[in-house]
mmCIF file of C-alpha atoms in Angstrom:
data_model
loop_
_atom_site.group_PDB
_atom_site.id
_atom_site.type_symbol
_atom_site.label_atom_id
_atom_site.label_comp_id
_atom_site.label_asym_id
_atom_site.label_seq_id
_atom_site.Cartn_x
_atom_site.Cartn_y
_atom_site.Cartn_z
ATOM 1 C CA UNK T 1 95.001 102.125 184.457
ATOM 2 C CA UNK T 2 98.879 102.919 183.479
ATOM 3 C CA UNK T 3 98.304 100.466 180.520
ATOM 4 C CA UNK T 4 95.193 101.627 179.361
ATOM 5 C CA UNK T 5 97.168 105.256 179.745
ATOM 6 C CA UNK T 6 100.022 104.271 177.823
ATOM 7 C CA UNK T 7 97.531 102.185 175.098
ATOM 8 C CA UNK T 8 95.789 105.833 174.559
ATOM 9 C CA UNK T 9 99.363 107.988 173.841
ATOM 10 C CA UNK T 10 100.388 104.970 171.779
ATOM 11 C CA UNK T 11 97.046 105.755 169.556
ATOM 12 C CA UNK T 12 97.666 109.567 169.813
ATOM 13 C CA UNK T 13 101.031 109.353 168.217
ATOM 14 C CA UNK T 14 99.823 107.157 165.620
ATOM 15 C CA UNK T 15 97.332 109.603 164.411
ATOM 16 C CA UNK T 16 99.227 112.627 164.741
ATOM 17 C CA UNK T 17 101.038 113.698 161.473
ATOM 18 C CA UNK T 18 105.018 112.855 162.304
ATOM 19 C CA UNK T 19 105.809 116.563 162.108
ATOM 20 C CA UNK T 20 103.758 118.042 164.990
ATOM 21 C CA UNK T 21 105.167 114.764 167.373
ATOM 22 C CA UNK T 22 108.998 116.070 166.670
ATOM 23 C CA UNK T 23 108.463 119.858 167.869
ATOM 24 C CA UNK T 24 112.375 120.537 166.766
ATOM 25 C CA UNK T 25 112.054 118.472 163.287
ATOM 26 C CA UNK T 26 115.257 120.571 161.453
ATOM 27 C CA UNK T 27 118.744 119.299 162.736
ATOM 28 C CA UNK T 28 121.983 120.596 161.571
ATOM 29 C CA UNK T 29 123.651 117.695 161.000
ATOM 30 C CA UNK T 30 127.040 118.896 161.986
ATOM 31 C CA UNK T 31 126.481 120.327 165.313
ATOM 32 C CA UNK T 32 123.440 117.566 165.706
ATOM 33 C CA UNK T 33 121.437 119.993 167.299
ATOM 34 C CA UNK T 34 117.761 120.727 165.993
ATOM 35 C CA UNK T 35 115.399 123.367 165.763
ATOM 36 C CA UNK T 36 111.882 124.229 165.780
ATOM 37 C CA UNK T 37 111.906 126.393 162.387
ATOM 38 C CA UNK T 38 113.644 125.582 159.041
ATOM 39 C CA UNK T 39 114.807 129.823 158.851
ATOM 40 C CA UNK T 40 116.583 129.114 162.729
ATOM 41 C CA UNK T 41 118.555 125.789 161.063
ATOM 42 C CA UNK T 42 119.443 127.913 158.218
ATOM 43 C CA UNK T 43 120.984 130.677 160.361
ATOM 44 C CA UNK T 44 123.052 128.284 162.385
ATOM 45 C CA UNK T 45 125.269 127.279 159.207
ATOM 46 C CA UNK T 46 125.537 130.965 158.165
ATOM 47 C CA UNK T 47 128.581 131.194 155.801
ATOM 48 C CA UNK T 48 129.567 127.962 156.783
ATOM 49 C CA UNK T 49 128.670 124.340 154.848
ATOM 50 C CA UNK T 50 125.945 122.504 156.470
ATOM 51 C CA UNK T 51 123.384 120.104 155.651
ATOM 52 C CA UNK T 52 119.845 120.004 157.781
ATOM 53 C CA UNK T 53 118.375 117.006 158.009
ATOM 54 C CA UNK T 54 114.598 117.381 157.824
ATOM 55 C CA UNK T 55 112.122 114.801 159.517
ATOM 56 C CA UNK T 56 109.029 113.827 157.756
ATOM 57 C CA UNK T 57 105.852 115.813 157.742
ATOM 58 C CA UNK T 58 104.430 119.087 156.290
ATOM 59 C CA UNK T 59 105.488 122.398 156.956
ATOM 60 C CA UNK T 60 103.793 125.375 156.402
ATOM 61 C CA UNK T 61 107.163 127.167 156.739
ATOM 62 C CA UNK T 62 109.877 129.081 154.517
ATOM 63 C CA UNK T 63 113.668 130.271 154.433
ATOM 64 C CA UNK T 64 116.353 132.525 152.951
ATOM 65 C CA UNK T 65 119.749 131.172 152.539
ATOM 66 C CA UNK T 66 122.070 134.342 152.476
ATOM 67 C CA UNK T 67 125.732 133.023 152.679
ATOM 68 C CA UNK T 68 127.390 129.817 153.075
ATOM 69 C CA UNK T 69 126.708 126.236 151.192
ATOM 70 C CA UNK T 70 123.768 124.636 152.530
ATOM 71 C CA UNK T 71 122.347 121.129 151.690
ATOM 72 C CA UNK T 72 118.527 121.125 152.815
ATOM 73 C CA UNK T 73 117.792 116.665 152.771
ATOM 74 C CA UNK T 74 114.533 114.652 153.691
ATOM 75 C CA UNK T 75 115.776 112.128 156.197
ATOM 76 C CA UNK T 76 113.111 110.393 154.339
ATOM 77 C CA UNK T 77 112.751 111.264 150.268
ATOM 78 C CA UNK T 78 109.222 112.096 149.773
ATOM 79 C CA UNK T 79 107.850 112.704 153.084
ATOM 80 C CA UNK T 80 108.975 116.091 153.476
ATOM 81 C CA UNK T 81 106.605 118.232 152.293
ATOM 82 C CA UNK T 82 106.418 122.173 152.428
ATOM 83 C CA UNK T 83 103.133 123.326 151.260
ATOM 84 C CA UNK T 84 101.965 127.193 150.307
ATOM 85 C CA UNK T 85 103.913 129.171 152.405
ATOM 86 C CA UNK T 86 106.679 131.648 150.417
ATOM 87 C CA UNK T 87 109.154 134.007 151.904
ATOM 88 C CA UNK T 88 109.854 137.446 150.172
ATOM 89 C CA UNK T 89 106.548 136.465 148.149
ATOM 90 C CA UNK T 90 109.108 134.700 146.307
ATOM 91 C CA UNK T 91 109.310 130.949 146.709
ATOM 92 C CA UNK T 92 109.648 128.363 150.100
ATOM 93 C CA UNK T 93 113.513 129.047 149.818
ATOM 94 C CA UNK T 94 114.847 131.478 148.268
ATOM 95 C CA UNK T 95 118.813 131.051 147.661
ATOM 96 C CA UNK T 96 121.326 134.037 147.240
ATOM 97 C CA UNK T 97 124.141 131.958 149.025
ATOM 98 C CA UNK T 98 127.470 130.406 147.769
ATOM 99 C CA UNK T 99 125.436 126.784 146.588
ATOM 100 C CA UNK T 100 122.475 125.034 148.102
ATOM 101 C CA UNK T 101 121.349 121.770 147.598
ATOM 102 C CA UNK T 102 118.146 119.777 147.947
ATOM 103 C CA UNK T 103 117.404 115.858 147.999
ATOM 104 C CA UNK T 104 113.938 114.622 148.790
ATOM 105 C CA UNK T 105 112.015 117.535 149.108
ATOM 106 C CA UNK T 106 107.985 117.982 148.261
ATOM 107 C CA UNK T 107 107.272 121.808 147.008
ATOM 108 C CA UNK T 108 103.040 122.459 146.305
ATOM 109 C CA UNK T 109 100.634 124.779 146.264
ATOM 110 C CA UNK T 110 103.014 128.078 146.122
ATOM 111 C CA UNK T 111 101.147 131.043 144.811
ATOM 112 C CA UNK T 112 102.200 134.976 145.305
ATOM 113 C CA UNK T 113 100.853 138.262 144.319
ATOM 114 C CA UNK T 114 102.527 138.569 141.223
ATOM 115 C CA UNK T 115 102.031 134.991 140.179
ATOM 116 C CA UNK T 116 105.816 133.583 140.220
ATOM 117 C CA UNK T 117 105.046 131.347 143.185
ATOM 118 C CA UNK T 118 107.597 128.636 143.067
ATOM 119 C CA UNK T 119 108.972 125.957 145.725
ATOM 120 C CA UNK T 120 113.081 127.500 144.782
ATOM 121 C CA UNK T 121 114.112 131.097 144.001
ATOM 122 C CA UNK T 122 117.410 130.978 143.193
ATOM 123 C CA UNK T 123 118.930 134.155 143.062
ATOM 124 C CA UNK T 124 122.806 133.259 143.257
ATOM 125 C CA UNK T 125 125.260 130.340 143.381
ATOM 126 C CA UNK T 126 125.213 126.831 142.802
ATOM 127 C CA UNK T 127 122.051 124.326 143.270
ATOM 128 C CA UNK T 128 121.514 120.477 142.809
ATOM 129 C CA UNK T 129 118.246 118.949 142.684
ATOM 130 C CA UNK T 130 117.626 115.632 143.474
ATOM 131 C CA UNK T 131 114.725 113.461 143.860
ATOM 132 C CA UNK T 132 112.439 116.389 144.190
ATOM 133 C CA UNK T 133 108.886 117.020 143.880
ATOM 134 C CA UNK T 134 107.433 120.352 142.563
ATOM 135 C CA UNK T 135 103.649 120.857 142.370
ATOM 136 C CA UNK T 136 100.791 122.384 141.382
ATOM 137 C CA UNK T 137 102.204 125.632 141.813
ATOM 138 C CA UNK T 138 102.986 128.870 139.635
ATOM 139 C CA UNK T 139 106.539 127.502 139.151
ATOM 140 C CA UNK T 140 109.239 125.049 139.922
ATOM 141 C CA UNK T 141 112.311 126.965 140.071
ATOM 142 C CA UNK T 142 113.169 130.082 139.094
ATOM 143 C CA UNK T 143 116.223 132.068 138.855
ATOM 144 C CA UNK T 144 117.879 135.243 138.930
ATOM 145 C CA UNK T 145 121.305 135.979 136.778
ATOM 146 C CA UNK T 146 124.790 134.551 137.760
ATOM 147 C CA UNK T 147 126.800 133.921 134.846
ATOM 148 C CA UNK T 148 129.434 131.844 136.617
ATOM 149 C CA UNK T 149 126.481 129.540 138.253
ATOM 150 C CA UNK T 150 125.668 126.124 137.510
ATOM 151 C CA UNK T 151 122.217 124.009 137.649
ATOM 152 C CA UNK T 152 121.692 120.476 138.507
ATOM 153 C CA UNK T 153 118.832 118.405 138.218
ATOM 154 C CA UNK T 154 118.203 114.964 138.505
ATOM 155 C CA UNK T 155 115.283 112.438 139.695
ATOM 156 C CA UNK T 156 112.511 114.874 139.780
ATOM 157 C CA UNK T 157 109.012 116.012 138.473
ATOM 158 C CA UNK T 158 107.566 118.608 137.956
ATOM 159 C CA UNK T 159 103.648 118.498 137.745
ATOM 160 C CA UNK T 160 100.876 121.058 137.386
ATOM 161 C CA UNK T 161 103.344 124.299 137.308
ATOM 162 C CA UNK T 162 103.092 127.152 134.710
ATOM 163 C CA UNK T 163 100.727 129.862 133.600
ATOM 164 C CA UNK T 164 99.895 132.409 131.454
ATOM 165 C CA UNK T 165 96.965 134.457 132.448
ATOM 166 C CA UNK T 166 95.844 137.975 134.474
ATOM 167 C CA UNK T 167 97.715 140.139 132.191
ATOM 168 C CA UNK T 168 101.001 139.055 133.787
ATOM 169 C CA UNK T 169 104.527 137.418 132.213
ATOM 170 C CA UNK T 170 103.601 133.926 131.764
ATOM 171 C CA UNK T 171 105.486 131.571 134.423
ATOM 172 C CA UNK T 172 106.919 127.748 133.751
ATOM 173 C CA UNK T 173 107.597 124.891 135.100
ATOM 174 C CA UNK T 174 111.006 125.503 134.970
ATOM 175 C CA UNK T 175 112.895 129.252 134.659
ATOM 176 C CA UNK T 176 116.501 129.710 134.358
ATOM 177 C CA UNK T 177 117.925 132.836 133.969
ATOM 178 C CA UNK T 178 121.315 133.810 132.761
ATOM 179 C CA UNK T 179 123.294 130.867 134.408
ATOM 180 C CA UNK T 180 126.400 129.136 133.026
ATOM 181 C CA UNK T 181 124.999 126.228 132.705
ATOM 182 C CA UNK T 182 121.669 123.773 133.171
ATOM 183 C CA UNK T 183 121.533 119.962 133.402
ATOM 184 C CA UNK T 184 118.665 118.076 133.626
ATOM 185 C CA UNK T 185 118.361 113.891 133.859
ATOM 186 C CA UNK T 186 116.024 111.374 134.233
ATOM 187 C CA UNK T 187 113.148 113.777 135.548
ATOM 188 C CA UNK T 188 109.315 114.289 134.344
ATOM 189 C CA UNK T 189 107.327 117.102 133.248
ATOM 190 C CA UNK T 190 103.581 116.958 132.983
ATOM 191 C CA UNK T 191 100.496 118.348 133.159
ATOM 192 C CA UNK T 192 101.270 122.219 132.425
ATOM 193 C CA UNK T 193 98.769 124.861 133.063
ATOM 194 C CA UNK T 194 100.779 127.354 130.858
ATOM 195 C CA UNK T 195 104.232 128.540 129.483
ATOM 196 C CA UNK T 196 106.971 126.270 128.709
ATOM 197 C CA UNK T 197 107.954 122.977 130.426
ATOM 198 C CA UNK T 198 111.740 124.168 130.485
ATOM 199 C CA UNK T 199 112.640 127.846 129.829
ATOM 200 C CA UNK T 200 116.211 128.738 130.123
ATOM 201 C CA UNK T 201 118.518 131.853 129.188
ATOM 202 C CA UNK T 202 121.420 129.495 130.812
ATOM 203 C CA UNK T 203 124.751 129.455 128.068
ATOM 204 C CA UNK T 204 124.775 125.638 128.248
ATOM 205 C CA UNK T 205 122.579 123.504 128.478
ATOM 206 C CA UNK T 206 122.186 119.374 129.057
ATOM 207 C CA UNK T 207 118.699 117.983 129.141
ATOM 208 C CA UNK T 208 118.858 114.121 128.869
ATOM 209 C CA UNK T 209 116.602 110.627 129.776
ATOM 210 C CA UNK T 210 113.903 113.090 130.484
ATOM 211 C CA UNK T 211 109.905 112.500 129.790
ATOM 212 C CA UNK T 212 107.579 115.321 128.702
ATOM 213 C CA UNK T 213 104.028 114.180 129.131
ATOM 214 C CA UNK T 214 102.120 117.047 128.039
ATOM 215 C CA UNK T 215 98.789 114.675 127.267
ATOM 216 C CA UNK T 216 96.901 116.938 130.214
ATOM 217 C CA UNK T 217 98.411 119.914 129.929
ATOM 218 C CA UNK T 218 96.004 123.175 129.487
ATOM 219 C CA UNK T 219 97.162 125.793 127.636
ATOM 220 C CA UNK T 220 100.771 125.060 127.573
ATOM 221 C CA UNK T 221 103.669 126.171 125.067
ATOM 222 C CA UNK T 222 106.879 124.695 124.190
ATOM 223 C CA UNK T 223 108.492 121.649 125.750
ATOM 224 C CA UNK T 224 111.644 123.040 125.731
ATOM 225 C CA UNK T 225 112.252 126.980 125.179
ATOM 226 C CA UNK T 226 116.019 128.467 124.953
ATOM 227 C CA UNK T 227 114.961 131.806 124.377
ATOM 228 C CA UNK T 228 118.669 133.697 123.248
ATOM 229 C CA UNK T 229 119.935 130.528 122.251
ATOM 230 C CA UNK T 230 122.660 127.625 124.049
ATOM 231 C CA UNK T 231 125.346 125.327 123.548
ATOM 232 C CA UNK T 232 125.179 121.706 124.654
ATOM 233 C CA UNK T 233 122.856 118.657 124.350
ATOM 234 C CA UNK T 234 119.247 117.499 124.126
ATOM 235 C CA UNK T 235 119.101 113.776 123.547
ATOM 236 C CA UNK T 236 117.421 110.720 124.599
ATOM 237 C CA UNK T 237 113.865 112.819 125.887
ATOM 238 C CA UNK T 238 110.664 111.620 125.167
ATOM 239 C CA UNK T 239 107.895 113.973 124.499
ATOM 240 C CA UNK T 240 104.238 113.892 123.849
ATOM 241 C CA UNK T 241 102.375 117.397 122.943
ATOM 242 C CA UNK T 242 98.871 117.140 123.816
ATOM 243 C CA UNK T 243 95.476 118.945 122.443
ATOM 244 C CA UNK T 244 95.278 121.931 124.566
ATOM 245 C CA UNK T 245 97.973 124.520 123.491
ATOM 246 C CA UNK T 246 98.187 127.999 123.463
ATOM 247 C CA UNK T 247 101.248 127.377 120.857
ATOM 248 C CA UNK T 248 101.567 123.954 119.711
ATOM 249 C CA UNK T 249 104.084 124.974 116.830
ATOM 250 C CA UNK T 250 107.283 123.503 117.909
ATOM 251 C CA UNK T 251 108.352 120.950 120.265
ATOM 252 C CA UNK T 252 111.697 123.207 120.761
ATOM 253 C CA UNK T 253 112.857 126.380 120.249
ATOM 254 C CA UNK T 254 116.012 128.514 120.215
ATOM 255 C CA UNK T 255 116.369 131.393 120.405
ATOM 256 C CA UNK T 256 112.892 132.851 119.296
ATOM 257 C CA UNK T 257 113.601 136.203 121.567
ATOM 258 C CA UNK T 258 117.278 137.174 120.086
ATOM 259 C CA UNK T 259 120.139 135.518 119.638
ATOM 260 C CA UNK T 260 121.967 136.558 122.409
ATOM 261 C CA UNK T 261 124.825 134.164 122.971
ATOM 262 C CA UNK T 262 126.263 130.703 120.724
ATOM 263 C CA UNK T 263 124.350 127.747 119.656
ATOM 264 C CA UNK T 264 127.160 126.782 117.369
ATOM 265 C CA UNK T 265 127.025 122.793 117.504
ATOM 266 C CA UNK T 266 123.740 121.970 119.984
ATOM 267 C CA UNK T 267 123.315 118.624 119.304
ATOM 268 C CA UNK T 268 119.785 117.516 119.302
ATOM 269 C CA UNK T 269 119.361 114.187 118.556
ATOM 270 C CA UNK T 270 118.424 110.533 119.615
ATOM 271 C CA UNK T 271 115.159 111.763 121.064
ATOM 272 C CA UNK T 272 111.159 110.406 120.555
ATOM 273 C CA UNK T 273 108.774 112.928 119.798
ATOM 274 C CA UNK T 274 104.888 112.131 118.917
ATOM 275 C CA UNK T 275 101.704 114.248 119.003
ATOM 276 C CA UNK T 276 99.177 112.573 121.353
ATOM 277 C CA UNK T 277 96.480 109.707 119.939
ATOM 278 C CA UNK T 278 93.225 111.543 118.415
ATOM 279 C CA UNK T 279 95.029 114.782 118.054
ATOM 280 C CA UNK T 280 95.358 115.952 113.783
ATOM 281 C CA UNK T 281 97.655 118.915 113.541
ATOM 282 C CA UNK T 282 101.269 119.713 112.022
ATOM 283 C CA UNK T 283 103.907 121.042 113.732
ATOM 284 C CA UNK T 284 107.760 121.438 114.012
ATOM 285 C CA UNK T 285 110.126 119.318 116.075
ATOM 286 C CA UNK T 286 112.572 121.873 116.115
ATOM 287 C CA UNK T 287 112.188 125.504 115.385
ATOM 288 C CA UNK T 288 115.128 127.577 115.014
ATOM 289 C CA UNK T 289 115.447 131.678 114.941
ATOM 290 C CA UNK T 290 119.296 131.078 115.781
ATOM 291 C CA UNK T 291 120.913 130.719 112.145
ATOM 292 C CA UNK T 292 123.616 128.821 113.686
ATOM 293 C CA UNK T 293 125.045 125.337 112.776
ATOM 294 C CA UNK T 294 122.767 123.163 114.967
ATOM 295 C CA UNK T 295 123.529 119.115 115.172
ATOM 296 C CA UNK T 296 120.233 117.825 114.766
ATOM 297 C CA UNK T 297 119.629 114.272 113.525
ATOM 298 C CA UNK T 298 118.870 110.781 114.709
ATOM 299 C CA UNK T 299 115.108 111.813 116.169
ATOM 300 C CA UNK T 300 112.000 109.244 116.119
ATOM 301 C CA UNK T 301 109.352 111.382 115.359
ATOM 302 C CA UNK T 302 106.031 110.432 114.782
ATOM 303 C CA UNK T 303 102.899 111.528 112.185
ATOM 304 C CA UNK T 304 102.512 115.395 111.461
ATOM 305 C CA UNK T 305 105.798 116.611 112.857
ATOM 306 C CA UNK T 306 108.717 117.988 110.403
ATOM 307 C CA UNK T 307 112.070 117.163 112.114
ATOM 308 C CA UNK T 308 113.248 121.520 111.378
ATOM 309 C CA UNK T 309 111.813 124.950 110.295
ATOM 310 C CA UNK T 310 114.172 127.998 110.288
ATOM 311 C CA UNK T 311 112.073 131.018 111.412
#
């Protein structure tokens, strides 16, 4: 009877999703002590630095970092998943504290009243991204303003994010506000339902080894959008436009809303560019509203697109 007993738990926990078996499943790593909700783990670093480790499963939960430098990690990379649930009808965390980072971390389904649903608000201080997942949600990440903050991210995709319907500012799958600076490696956009893949107001920028797969996106806009202009690099990107665009004119753009700060010396270069099989239209690689000295040159493009157009 005991064996039979313990045969029928050792089924039960088998079938029952690993998050719901771990009833504390957030652990501050420092003090080693864990917690039932992600918010209570955030509190206990408070405007200390901390890292909570996070156990695998999916959470229908959501925090607010307010102070302190917090590092939120999958204790296994892509089994953490926190699905549709957004605090401040903002975002699953929303960061105002001194730096944050996340490693592993699933973000889908966020959607909000005003249609800027995203897995990470950022609304001050640091943040590194790494081996994330963002999905099939209104947005990645988007930001607030801090001039003196700077972006990081690495390893990640970004899939089925962005729109540009009900009336309302069109979100993307990736928004940066006016931060010092944005960096972006070896991560993949695709599959766009709207606005631009990357959008960013940041002063610098470095967006490198990165795919654009835009074959299914609906709708979509630029690949890359630097609204009031930047300073930095784009190189070594590949990107395909597909057939459904609401603005398939350029591949990249600066400063097409003001030029607001320096793109003196952007180099964009050593990057693949192609319009997607079966698709006949012209269009601009890069399209520039900036009138600065831009270093653009050493780009494989394919048929119908002209490497520059000054607008």
């Amino acid at each position: 009877m005991i064996q039979k007993h313990a045969l029928l738990l050792a089924i039960t926990l088998l079938a029952t999703p690993l998050a719901a078996q771990n009833a504390s499943p957030f652990q501050n790593a420092e003090t080693g002590r864990n917690y039932r909700s992600l918010q209570q783990a955030v509190d206990s670093i408070a405007d200390d630095e901390g890292t909570i480790i996070i156990a695998p499963g999916t959470y229908r939960q959501c925090a607010i970092q307010t102070a302190g430098v917090v590092a939120f990690r999958a204790s296994v990379p892509g089994q953490v998943i926190f699905d549709a649930v957004t605090c401040e009808g903002k975002a699953a965390l929303v960061l105002r504290g001194q730096a944050a980072t996340i490693d592993g971390i699933i973000f889908q389904n966020m959607r909000v009243p005003d249609a800027n649903g995203a897995g990470i608000r950022l609304e001050k201080g640091n943040l590194t991204v790494t081996r994330a997942i963002f999905r099939n949600s209104e947005q990645g990440i988007l930001t607030a303003e801090d001039r003196s903050g700077l972006i990081s991210i690495d390893q990640s995709t970004f899939s089925g994010l962005g729109r540009c319907d009900r009336g309302l500012s069109c979100a993307h799958s990736i928004y940066i506000g006016g931060y010092g600076s944005l960096t972006v490696t070896n991560s993949r956009f695709e599959r766009g339902n709207g606005g631009h893949y990357v959008k960013s107001r940041a002063a610098r920028v470095s967006i490198t080894d990165n795919a654009f797969d835009d074959t299914r996106g609906r709708e979509t806009n630029y690949m890359i959008d630097l609204p009031n202009g930047a300073v930095g690099s784009i190189a070594r990107n590949v990107f395909v436009q597909g057939a459904s665009k609401e603005n398939y004119s350029a591949f990249i753009t600066v400063a097409p809303e003001g030029r607001q700060q320096s793109s003196v010396g952007l180099s964009i270069s050593a990057n693949e560019a192609s319009i997607a099989p079966g698709v006949d239209r012209q269009t601009t690689f890069l399209a520039d509203w900036s009138g600065d000295r831009i270093a653009l040159g050493g780009n494989r493009l394919g048929r119908g697109l002209k490497p520059f157009e000054r607008r």
